[in-house]
mmCIF file of C-alpha atoms and ligand atoms in Angstrom:
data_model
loop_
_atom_site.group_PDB
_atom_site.id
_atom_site.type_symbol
_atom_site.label_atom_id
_atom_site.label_comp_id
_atom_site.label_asym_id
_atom_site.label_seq_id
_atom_site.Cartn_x
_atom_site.Cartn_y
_atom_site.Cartn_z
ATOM 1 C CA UNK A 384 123.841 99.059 107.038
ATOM 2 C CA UNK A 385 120.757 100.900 106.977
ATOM 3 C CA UNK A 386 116.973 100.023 106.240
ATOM 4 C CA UNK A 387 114.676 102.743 105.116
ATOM 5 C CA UNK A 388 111.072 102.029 105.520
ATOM 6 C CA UNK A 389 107.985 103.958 103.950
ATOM 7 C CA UNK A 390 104.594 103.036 105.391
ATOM 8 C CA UNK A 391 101.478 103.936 103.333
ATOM 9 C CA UNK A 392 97.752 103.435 103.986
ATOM 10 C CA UNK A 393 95.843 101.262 101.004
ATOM 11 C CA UNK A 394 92.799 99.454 100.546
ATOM 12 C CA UNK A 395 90.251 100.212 103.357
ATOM 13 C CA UNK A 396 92.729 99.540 106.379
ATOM 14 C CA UNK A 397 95.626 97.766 104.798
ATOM 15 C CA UNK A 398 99.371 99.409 104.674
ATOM 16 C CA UNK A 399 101.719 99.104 102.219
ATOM 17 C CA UNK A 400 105.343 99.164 102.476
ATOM 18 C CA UNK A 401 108.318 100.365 100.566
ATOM 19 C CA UNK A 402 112.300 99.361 102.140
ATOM 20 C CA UNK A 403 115.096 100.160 100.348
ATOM 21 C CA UNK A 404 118.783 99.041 101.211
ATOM 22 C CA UNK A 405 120.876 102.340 102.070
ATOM 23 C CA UNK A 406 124.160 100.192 101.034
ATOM 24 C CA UNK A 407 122.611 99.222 97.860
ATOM 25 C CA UNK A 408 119.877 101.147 96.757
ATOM 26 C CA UNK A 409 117.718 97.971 96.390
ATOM 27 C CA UNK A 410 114.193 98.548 96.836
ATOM 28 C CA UNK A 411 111.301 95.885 97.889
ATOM 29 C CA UNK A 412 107.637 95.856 98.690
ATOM 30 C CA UNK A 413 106.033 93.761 101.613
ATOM 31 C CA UNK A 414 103.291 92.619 100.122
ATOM 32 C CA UNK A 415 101.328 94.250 96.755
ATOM 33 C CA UNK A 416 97.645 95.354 98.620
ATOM 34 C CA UNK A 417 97.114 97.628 95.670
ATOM 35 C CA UNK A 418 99.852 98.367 92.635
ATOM 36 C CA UNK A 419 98.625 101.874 92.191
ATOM 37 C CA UNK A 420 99.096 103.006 95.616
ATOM 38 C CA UNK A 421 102.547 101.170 95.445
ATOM 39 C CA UNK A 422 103.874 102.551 92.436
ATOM 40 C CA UNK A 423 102.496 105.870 93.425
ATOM 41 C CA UNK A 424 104.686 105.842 96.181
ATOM 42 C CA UNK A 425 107.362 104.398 94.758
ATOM 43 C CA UNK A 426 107.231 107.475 92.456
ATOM 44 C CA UNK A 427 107.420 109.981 95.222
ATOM 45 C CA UNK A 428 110.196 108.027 97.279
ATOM 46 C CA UNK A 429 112.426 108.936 94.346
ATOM 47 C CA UNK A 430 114.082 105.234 94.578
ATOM 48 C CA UNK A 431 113.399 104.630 91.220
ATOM 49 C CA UNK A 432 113.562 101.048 91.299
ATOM 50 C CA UNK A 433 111.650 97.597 92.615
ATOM 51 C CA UNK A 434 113.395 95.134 92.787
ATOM 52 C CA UNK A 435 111.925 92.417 94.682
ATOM 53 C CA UNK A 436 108.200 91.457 96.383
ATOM 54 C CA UNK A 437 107.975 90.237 99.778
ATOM 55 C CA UNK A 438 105.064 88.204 100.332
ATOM 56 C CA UNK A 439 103.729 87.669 103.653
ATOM 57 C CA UNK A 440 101.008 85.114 102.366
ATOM 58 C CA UNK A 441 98.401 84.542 99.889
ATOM 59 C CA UNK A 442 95.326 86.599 101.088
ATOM 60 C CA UNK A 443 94.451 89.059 97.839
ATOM 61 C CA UNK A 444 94.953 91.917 100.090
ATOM 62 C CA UNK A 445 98.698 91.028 99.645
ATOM 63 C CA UNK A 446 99.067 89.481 96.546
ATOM 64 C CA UNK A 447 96.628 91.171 94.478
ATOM 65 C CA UNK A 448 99.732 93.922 93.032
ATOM 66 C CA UNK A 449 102.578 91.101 92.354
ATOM 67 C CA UNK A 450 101.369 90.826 88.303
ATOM 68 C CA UNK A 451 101.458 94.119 87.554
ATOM 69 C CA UNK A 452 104.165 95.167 89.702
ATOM 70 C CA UNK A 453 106.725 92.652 87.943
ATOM 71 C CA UNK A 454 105.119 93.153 84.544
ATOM 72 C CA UNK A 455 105.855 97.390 85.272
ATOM 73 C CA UNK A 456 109.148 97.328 87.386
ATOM 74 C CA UNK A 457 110.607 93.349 86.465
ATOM 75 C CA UNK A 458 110.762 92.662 89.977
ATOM 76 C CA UNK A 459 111.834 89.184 91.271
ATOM 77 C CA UNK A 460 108.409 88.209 93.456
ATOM 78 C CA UNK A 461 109.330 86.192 96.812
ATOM 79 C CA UNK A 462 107.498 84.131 99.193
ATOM 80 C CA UNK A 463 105.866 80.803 100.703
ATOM 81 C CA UNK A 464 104.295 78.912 98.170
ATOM 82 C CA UNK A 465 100.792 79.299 98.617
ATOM 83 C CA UNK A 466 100.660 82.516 96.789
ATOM 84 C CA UNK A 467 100.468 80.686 94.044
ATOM 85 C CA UNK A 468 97.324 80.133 95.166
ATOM 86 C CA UNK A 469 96.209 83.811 94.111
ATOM 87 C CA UNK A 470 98.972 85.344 92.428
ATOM 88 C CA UNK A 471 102.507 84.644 90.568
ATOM 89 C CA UNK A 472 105.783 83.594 92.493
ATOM 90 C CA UNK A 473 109.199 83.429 91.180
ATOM 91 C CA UNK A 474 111.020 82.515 94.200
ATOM 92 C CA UNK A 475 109.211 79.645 97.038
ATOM 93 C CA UNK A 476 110.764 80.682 100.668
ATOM 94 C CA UNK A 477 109.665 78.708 103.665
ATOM 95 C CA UNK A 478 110.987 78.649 107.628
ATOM 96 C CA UNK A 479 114.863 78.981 107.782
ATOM 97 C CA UNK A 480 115.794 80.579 104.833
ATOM 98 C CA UNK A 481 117.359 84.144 104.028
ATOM 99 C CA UNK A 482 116.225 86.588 101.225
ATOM 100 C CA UNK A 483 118.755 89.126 100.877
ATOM 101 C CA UNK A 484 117.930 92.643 99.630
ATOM 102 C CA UNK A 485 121.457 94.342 98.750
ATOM 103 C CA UNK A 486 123.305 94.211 102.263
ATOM 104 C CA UNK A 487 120.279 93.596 103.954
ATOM 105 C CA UNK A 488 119.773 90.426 105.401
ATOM 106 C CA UNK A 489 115.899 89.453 105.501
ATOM 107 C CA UNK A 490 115.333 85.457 108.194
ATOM 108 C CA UNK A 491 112.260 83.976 106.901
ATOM 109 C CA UNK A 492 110.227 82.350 109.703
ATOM 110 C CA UNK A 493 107.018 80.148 109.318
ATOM 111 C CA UNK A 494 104.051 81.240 111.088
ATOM 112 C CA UNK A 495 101.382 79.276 110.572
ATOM 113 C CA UNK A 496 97.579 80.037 111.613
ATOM 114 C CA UNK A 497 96.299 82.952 110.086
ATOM 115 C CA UNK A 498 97.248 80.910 106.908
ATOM 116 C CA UNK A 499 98.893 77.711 106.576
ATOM 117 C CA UNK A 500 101.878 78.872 104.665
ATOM 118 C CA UNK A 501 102.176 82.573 106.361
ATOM 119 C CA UNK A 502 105.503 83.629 106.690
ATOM 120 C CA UNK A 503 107.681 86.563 108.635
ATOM 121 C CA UNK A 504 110.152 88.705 107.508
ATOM 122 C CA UNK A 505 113.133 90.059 110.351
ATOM 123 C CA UNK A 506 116.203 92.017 110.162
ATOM 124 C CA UNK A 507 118.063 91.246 112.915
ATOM 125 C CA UNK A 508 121.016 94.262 112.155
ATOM 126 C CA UNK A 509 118.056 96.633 111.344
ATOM 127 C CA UNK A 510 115.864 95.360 114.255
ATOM 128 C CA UNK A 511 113.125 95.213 112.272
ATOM 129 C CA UNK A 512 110.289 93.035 111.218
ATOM 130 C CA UNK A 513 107.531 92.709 108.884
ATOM 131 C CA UNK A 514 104.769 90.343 109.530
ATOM 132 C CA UNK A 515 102.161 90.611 107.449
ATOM 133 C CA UNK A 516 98.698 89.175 109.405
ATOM 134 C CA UNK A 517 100.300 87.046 112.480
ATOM 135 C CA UNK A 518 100.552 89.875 114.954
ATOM 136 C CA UNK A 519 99.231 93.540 115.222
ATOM 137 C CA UNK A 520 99.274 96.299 117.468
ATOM 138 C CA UNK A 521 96.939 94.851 120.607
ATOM 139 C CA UNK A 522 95.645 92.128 118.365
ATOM 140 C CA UNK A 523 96.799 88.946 115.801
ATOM 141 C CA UNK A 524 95.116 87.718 112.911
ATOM 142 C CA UNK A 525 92.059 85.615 112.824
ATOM 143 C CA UNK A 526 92.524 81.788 112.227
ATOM 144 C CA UNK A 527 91.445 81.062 108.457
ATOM 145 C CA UNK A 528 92.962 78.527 108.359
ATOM 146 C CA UNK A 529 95.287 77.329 111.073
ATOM 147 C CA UNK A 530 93.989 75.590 114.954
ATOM 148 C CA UNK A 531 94.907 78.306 117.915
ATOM 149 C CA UNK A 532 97.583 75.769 118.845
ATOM 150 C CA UNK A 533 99.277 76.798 115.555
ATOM 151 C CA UNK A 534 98.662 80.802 115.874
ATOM 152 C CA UNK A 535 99.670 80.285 119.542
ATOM 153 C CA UNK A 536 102.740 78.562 118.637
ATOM 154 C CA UNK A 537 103.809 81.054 115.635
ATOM 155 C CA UNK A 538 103.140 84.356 118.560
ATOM 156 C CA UNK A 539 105.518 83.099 120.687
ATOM 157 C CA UNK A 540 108.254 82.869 118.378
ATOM 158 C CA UNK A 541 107.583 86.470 117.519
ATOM 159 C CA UNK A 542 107.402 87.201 121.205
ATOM 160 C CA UNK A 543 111.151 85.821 122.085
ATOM 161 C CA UNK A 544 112.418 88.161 119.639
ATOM 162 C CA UNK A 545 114.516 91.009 121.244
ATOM 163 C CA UNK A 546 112.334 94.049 123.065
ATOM 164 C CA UNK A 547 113.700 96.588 120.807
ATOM 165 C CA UNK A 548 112.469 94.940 117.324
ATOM 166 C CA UNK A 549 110.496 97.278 115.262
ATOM 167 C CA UNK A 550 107.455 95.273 114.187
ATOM 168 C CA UNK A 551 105.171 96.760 111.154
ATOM 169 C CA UNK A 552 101.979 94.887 110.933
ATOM 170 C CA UNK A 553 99.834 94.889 107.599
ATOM 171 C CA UNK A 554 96.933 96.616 108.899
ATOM 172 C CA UNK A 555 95.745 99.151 111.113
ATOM 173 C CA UNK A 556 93.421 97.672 113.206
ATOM 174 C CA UNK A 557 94.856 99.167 116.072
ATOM 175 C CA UNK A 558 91.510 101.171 117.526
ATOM 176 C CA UNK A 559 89.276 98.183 117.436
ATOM 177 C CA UNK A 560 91.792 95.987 119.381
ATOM 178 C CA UNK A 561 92.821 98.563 121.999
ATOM 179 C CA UNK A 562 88.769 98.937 122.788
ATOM 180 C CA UNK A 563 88.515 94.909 122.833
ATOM 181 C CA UNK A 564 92.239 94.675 125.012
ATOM 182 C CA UNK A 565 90.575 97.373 127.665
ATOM 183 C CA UNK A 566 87.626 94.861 127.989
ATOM 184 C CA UNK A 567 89.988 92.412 129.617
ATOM 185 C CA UNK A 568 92.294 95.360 131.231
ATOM 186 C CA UNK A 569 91.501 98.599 132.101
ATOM 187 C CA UNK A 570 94.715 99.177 134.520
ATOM 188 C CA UNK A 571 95.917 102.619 133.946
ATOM 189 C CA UNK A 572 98.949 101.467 131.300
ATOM 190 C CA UNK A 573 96.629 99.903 129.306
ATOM 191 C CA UNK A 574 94.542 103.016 129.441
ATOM 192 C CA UNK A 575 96.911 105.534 128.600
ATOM 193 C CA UNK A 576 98.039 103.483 125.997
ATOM 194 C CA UNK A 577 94.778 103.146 124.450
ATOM 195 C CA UNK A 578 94.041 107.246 124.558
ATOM 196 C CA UNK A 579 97.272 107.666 122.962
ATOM 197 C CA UNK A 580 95.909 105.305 120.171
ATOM 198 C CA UNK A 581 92.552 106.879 119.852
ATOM 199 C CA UNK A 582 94.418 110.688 119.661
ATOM 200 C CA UNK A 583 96.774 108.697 117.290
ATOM 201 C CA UNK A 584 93.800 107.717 115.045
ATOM 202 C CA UNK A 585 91.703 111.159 115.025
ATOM 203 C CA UNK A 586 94.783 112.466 113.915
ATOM 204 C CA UNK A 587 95.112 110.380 110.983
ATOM 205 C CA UNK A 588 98.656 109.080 112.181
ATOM 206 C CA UNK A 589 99.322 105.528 112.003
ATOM 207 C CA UNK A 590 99.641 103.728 114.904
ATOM 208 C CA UNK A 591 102.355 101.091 112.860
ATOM 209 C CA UNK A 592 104.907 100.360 113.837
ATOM 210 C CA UNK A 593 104.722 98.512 117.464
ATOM 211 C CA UNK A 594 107.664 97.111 119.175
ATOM 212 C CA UNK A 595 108.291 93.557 120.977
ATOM 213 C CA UNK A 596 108.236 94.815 123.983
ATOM 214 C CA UNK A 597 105.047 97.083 123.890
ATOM 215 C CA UNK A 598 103.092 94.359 122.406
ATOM 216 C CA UNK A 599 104.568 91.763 125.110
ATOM 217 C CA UNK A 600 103.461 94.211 127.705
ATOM 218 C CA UNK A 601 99.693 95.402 126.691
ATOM 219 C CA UNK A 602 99.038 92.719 123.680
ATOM 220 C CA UNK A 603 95.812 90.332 125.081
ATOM 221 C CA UNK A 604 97.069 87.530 123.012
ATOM 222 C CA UNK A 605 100.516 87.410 123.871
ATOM 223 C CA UNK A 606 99.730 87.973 127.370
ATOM 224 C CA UNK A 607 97.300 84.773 127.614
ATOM 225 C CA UNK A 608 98.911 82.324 129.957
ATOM 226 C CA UNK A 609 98.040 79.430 127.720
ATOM 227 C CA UNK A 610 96.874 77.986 124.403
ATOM 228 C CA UNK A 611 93.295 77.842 125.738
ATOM 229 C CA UNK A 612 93.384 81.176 127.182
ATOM 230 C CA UNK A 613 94.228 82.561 123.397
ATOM 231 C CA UNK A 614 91.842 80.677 122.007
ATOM 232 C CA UNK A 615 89.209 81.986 124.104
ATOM 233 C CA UNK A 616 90.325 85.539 123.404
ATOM 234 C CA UNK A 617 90.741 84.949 120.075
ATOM 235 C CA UNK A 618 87.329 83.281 119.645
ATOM 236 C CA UNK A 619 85.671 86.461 122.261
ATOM 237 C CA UNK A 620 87.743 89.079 119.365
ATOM 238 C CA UNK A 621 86.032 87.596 116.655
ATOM 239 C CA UNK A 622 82.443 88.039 118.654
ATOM 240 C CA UNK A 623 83.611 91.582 119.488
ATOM 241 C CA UNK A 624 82.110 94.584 117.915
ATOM 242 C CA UNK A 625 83.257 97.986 119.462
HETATM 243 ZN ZN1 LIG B 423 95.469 88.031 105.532
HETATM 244 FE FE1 LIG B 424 95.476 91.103 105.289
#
């Protein structure tokens, strides 16, 4: 079993994503940013096919392609229930279930606090995960709508997934958090770490995906010792402008 991946910027710092199902053929999209940029690509992948919308969680900057997507390609649109909130949903998933694309076997797991109803998307045979706004290279999402306790809560789950997991994060936001993780470390991993970002960045490469064990290592939110600890770094992010 094999899971391609495409990864392509939309929006002003979102990314889209494209996977197909090498057994199959079966194509999906995490989240629908934008439904030109998605059927562009979709176009020059050669797949020919979408069959199925992943959706992290109801912000418009995920939701906003799902009507036009189905109405072009008839894709089956997939995820927690609060995107009805914004957008049409065929299929409600919440915490515990599995959406299956071909032979590829997609865990759903709630993680609350960025939204309420935000959920997470992991191969375990592929090693890979998408998850939407909950954690990002260096950084997590901002609490909309959830307590720290609940976006504290959902990172850890992410973080006692195996080293090796692939994570690809909905935005690249990656710059601005390295600057606001060397605030609070400026050892010479975080540093180096941080250039290769920046060099990253001027280069117009994306700095998506991260892995578990990167982010476990240099992440300032999954490195707080505590619940208070990443709400004061959370609340000191939000204040941050660098
Ligand atoms: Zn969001
Ligand atoms: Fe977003």
């Amino acid at each position: 079993m094999t899971l391609d991946v495409r990864l392509f910027p939309c929006l002003s710092d979102n990314y889209g994503f494209l996977i197909r199902d090498a057994d199959t053929g079966r194509v999906a999209a995490v989240d629908a940013p934008d439904p030109d940029a998605i059927l562009a690509d979709l176009e020059a992948s050669g797949w020919g096919r979408l069959d199925m919308i992943l959706n992290t969680h109801w912000h418009p900057d995920h939701t906003a392609g799902n009507e036009r997507l189905k109405a072009e390609t008839g894709c089956e649109i997939v995820g927690p229930e609060e995107v009805r909130r914004a957008a049409p949903l065929d299929r409600v998933v919440a915490g515990g279930d599995v959406v299956e694309l071909g032979a590829t076997r997609f865990e759903v797991t709630d993680a609350p606090g960025h939204t309420l109803g935000h959920v997470v998307y992991r191969s375990q045979a592929d090693r890979a995960a998408f998850v939407g706004d909950v954690l990002f290279a260096l950084g997590c999402g901002r609490l909309f709508e959830g307590t720290p306790e609940q976006m504290w809560t959902s990172l850890q789950i992410l973080a006692a997934w195996p080293d090796e997991t692939v994570v690809w994060c909905a935005h690249e936001y990656t710059a601005s958090n390295a600057r606001f993780a060397l605030s609070l470390d400026d050892s010479a991993a975080m540093q180096a770490h941080a250039e290769a970002i920046f060099a990253a960045r001027e280069r117009g490469q994306p700095t998506v995906p991260t892995t578990i064990a990167v982010e476990k290592r240099l992440n300032p939110f999954l490195r707080a010792r505590d619940v208070q600890e990443f709400a004061a770094r959370r609340a000191a992010k939000d204040a941050f402008r660098r």
